[in-house]
PDB file of C-alpha atoms and ligand atoms in Angstrom:
ATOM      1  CA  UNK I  31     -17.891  19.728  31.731  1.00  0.00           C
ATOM      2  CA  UNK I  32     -15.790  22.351  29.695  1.00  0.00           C
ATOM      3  CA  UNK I  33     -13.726  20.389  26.558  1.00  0.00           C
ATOM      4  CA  UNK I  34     -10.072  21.108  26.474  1.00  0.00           C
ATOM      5  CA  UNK I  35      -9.009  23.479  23.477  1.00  0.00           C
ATOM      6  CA  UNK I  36      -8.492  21.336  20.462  1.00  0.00           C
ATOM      7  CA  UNK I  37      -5.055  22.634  18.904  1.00  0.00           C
ATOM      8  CA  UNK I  38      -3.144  21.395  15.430  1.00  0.00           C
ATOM      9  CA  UNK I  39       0.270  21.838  15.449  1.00  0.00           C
ATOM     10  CA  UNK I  40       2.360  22.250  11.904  1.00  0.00           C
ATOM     11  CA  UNK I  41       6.028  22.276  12.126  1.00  0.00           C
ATOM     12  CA  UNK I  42       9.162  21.815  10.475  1.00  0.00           C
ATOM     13  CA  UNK I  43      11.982  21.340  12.685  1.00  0.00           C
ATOM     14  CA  UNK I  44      12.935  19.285  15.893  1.00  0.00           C
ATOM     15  CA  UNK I  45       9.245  19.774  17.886  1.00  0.00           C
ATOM     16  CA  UNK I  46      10.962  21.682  20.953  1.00  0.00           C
ATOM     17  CA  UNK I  47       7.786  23.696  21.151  1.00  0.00           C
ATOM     18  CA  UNK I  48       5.397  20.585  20.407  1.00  0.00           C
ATOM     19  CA  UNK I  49       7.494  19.539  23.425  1.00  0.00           C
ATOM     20  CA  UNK I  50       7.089  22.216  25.643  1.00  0.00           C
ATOM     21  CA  UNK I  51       2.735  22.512  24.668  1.00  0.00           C
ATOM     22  CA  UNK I  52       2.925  18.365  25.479  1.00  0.00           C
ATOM     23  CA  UNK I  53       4.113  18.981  28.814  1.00  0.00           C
ATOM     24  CA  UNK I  54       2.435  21.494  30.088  1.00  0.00           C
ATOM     25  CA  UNK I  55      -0.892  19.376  28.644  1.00  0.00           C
ATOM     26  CA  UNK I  56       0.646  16.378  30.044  1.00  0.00           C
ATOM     27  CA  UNK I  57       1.583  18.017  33.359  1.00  0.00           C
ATOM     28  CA  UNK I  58      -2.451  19.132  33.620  1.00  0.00           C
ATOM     29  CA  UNK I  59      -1.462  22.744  33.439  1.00  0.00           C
ATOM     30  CA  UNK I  60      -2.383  23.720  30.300  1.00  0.00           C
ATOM     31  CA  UNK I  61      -6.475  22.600  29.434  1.00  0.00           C
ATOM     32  CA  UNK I  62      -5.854  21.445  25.881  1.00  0.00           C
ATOM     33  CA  UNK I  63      -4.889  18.911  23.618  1.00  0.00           C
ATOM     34  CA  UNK I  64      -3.507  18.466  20.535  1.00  0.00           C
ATOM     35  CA  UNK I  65      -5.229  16.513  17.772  1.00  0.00           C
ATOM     36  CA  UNK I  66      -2.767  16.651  15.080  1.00  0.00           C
ATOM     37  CA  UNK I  67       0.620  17.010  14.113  1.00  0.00           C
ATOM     38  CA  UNK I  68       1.606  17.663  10.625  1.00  0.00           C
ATOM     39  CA  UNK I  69       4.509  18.525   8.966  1.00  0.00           C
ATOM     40  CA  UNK I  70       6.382  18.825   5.692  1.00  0.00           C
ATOM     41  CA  UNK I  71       9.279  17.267   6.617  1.00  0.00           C
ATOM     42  CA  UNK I  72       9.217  13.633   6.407  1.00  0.00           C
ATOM     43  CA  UNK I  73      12.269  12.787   8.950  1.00  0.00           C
ATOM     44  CA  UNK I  74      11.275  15.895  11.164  1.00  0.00           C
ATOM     45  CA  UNK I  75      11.809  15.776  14.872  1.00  0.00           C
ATOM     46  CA  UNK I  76       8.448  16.795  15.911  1.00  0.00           C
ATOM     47  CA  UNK I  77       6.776  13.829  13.780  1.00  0.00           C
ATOM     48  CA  UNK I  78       9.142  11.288  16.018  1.00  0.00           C
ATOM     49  CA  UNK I  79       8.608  13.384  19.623  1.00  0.00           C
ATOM     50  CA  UNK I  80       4.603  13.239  18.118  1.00  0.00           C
ATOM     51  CA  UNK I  81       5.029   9.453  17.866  1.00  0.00           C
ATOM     52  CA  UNK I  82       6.442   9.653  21.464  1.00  0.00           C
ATOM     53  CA  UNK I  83       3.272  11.146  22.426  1.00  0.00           C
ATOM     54  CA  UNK I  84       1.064   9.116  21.234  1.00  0.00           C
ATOM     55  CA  UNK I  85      -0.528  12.177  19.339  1.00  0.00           C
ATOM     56  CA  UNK I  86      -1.516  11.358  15.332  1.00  0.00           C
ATOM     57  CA  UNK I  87       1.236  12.851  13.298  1.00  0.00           C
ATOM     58  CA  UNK I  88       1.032  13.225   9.544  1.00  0.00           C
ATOM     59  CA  UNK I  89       3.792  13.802   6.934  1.00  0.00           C
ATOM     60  CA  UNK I  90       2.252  15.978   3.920  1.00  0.00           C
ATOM     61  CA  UNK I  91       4.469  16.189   0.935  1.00  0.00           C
ATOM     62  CA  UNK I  92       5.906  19.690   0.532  1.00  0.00           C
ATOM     63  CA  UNK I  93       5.372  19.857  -3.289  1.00  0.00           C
ATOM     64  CA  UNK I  94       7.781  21.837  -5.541  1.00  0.00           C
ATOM     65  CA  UNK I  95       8.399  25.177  -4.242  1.00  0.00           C
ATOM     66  CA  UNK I  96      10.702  26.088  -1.089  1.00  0.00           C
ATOM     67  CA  UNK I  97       8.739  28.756   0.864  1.00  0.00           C
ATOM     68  CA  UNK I  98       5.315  28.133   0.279  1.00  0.00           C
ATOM     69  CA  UNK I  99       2.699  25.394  -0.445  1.00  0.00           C
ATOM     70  CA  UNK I 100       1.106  24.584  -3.167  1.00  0.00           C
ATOM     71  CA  UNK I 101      -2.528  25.688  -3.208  1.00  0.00           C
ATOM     72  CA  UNK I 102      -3.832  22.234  -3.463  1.00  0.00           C
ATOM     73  CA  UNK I 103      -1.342  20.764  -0.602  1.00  0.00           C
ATOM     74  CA  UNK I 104      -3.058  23.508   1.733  1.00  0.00           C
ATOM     75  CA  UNK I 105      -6.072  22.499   0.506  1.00  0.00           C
ATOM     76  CA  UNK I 106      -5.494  18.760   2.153  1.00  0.00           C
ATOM     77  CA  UNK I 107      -3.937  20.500   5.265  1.00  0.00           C
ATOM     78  CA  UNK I 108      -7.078  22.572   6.129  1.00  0.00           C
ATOM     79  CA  UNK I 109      -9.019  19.522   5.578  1.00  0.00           C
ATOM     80  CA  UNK I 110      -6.982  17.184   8.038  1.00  0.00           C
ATOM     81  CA  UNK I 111      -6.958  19.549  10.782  1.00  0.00           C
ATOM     82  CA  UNK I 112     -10.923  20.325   9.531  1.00  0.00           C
ATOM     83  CA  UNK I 113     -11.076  16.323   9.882  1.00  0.00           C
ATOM     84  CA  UNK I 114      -9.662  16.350  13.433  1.00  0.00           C
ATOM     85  CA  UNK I 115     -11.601  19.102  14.567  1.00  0.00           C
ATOM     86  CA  UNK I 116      -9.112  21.298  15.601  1.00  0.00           C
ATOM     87  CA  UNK I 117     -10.076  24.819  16.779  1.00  0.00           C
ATOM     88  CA  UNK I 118      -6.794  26.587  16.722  1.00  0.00           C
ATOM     89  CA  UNK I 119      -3.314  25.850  14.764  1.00  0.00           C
ATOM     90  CA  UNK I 120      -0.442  26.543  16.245  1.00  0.00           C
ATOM     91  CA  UNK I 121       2.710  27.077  13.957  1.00  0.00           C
ATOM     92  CA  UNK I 122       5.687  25.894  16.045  1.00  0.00           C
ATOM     93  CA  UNK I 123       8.647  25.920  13.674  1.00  0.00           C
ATOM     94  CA  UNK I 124       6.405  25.768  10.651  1.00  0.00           C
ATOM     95  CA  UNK I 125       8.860  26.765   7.644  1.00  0.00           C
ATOM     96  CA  UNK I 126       6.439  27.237   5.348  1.00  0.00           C
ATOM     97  CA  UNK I 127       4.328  30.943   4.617  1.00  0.00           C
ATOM     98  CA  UNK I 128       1.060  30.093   4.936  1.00  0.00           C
ATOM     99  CA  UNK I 129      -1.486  31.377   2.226  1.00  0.00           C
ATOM    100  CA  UNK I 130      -4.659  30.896   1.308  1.00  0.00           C
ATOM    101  CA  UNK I 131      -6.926  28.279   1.470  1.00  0.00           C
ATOM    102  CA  UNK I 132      -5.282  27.467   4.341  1.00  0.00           C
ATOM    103  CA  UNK I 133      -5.910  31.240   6.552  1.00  0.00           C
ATOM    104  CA  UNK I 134      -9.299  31.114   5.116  1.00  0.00           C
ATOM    105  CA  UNK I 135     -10.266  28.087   6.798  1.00  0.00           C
ATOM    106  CA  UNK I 136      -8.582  29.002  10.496  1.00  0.00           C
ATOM    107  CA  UNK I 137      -9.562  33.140  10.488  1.00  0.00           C
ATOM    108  CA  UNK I 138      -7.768  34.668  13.624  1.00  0.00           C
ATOM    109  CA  UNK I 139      -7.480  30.857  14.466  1.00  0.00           C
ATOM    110  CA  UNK I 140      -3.656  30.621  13.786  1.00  0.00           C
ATOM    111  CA  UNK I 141      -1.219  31.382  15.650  1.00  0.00           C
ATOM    112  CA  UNK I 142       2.893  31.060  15.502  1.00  0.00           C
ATOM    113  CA  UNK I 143       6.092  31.680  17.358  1.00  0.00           C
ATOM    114  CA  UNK I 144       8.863  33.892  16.220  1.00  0.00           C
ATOM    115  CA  UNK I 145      12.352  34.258  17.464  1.00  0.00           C
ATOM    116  CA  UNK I 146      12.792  37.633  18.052  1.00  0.00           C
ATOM    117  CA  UNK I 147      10.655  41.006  19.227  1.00  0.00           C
ATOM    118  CA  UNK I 148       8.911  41.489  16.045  1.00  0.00           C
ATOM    119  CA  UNK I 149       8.280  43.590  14.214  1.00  0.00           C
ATOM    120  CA  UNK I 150      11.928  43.847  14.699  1.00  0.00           C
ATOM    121  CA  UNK I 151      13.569  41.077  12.849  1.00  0.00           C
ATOM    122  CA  UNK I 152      11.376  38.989  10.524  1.00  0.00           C
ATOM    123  CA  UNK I 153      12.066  35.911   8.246  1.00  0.00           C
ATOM    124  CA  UNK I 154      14.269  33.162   8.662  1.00  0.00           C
ATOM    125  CA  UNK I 155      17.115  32.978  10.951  1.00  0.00           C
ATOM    126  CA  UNK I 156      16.345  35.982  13.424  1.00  0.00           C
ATOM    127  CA  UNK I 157      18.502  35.465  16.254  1.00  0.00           C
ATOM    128  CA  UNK I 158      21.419  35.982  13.834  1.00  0.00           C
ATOM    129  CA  UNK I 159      19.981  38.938  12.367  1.00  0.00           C
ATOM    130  CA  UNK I 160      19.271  39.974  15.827  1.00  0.00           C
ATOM    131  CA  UNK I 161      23.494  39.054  16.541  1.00  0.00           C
ATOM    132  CA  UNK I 162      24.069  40.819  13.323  1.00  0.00           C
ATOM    133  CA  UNK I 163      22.435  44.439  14.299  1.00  0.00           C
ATOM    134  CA  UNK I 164      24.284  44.529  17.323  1.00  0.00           C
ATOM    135  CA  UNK I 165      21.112  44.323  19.421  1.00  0.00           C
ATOM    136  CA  UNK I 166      21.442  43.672  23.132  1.00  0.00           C
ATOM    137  CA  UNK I 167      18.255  42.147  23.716  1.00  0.00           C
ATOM    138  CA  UNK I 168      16.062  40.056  21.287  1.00  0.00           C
ATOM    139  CA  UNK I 169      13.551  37.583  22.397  1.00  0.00           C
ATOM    140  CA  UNK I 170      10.526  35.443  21.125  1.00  0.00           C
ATOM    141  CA  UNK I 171       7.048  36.769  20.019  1.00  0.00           C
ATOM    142  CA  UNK I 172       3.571  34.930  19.482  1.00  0.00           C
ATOM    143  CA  UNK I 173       1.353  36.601  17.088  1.00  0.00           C
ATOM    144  CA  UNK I 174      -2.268  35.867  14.874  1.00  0.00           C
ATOM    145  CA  UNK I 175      -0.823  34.157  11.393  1.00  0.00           C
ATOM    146  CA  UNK I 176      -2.526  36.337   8.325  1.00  0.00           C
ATOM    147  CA  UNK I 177      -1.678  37.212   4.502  1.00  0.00           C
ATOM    148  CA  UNK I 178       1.453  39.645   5.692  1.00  0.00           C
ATOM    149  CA  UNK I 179       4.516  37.661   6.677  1.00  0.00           C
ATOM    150  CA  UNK I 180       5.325  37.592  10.241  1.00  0.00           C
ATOM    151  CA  UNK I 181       3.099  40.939  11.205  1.00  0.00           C
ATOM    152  CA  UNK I 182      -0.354  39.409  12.639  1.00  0.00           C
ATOM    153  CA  UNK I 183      -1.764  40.933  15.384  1.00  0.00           C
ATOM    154  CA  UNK I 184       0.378  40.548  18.367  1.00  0.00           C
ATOM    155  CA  UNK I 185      -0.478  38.047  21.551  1.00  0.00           C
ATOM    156  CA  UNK I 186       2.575  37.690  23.502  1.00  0.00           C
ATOM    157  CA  UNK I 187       6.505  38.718  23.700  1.00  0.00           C
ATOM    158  CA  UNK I 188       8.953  37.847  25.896  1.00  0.00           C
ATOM    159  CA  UNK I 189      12.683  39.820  26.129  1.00  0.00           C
ATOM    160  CA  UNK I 190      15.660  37.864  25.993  1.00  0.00           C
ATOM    161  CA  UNK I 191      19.134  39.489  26.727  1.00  0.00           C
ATOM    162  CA  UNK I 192      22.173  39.184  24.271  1.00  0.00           C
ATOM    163  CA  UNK I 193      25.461  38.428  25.853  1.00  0.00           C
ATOM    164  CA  UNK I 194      28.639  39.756  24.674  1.00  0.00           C
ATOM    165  CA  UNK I 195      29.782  35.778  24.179  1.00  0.00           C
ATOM    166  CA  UNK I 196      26.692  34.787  22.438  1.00  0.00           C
ATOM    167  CA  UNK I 197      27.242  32.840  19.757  1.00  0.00           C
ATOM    168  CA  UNK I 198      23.969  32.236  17.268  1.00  0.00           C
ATOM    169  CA  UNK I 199      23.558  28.959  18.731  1.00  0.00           C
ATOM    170  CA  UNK I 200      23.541  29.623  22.427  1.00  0.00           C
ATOM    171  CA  UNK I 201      21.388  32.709  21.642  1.00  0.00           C
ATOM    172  CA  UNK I 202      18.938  30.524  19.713  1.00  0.00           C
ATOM    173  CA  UNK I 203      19.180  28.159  22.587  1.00  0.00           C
ATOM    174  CA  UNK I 204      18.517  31.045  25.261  1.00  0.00           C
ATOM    175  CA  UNK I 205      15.695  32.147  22.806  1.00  0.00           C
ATOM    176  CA  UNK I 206      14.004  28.680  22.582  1.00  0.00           C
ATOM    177  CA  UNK I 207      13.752  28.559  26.401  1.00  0.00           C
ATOM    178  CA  UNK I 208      11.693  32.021  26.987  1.00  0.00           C
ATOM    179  CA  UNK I 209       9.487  30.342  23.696  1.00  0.00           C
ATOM    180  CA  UNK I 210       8.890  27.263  25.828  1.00  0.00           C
ATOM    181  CA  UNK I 211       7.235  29.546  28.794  1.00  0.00           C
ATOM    182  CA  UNK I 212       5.650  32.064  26.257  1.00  0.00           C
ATOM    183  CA  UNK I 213       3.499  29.395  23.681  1.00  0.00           C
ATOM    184  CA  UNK I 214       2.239  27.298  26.159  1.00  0.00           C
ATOM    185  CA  UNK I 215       1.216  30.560  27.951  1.00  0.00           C
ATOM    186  CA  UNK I 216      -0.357  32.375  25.216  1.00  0.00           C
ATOM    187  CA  UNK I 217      -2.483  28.936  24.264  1.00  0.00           C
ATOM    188  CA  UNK I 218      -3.740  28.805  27.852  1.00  0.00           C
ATOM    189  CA  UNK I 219      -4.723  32.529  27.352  1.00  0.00           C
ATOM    190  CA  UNK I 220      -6.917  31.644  24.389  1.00  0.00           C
ATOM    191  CA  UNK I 221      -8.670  28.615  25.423  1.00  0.00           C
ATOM    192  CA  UNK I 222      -9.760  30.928  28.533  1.00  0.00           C
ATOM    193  CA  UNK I 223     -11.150  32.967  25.787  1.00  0.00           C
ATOM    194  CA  UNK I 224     -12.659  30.383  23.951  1.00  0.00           C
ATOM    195  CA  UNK I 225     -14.394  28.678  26.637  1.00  0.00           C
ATOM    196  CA  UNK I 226     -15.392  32.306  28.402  1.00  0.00           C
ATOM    197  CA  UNK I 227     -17.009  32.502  24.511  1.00  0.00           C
ATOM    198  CA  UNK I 228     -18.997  29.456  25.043  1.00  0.00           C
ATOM    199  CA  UNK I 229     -20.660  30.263  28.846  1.00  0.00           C
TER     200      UNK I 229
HETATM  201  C1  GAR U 718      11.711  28.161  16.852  1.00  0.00           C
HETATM  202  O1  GAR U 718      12.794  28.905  17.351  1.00  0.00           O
HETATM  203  C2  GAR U 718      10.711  29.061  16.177  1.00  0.00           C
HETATM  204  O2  GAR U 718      10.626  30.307  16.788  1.00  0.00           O
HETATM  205  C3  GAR U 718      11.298  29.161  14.797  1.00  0.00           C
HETATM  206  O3  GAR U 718      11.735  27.864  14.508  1.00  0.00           O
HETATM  207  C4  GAR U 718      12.154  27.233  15.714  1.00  0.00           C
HETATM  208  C5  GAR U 718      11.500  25.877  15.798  1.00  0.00           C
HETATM  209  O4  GAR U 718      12.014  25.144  16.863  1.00  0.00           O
HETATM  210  N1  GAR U 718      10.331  29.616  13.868  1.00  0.00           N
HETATM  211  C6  GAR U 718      10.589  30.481  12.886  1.00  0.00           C
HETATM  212  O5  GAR U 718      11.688  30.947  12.681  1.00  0.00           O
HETATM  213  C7  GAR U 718       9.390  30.832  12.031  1.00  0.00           C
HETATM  214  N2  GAR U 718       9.683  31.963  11.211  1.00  0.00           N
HETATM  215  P1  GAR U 718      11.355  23.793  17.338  1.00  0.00           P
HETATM  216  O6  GAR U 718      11.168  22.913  16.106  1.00  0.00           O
HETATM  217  O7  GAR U 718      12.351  23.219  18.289  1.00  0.00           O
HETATM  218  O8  GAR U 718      10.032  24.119  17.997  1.00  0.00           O
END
């Protein structure tokens, strides 16, 4: 009997797209299931939703810089999700630019969601850059994490229009829907891969 993908999910923020992967894993149309929640932010929402879902969550302390980890903190992160036996990590609102150790232990076995149609756009914040340029359509991407910032290979996009109204939160909002459809997609896509690998 085929094993369900074994993911690891780092984030940041509220957990909308821990959400999203939960149900679709929940609703038994997505064959995976995630091992491992971490995240640097002690009071985060995806650390509660993880408690919610009965999945192991895990609070790492972000150590003294803003944008990065310390070497020794990604050290203990590749070993939990090592630990847990994950096969891929998926970065779902993960604030942090990963470096090594941590790419070296997951090669083309990270992935992460962006909100907007890179390469347009990257960094923080890029619905309102997206606002900012006058764009008329933006939208969500899910691409390979390596060293360069927000430019791994490419696995997924998906177009979101820009209303003459839109305000950076309801575009955000409008963005964080199409992410909810595109991640869980683009996982499902893999672990077909994965398990085509194995047969
Ligand atoms: C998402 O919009 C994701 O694309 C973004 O953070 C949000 C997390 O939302 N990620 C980045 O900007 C990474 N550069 P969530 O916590 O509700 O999933």
């Amino acid at each position: 009997m085929r094993r369900p993908l074994r993911l690891g999910v780092l984030g940041s923020g509220k957990g909308s797209n821990f959400r999203a992967i939960m149900e679709e894993i929940v609703g038994s149309r997505l064959d995976a299931e995630v091992r491992i929640v971490i995240s640097d932010v002690e009071d985060s929402g995806i650390l509660s939703l993880a408690r919610d879902f009965q999945v192991p969550g895990l609070y790492v302390r972000p150590g003294r810089f803003r944008t990065k980890l310390e070497p020794e903190i990604e050290e203990d992160i590749a070993r939990l999700l090592l630990e847990a036996d994950v096969e891929l990590v998926v970065l779902a609102g993960f604030m942090r630019i990963v470096k090594q150790p941590l790419l070296e232990a997951f090669p083309r076995k990270m992935i992460n969601i962006h909100p907007s149609l890179l390469p347009r756009f990257p960094g923080l914040e890029a619905w309102k850059q997206a606002l900012a340029a006058g764009e008329k359509v933006t939208g969500c991407t899910v691409h390979y994490v390596d060293a360069a910032v927000d430019a791994g290979d490419i696995l997924g996009k998906e177009t979101v229009p820009i209303l003459s109204d839109d305000t950076p939160e309801s575009l955000h909002a409008r963005i964080q829907e199409s992410e909810h459809r595109l991640l869980p997609a683009v996982i499902a896509g893999i672990a077909e891969e994965f398990r085509g690998a194995e047969t």
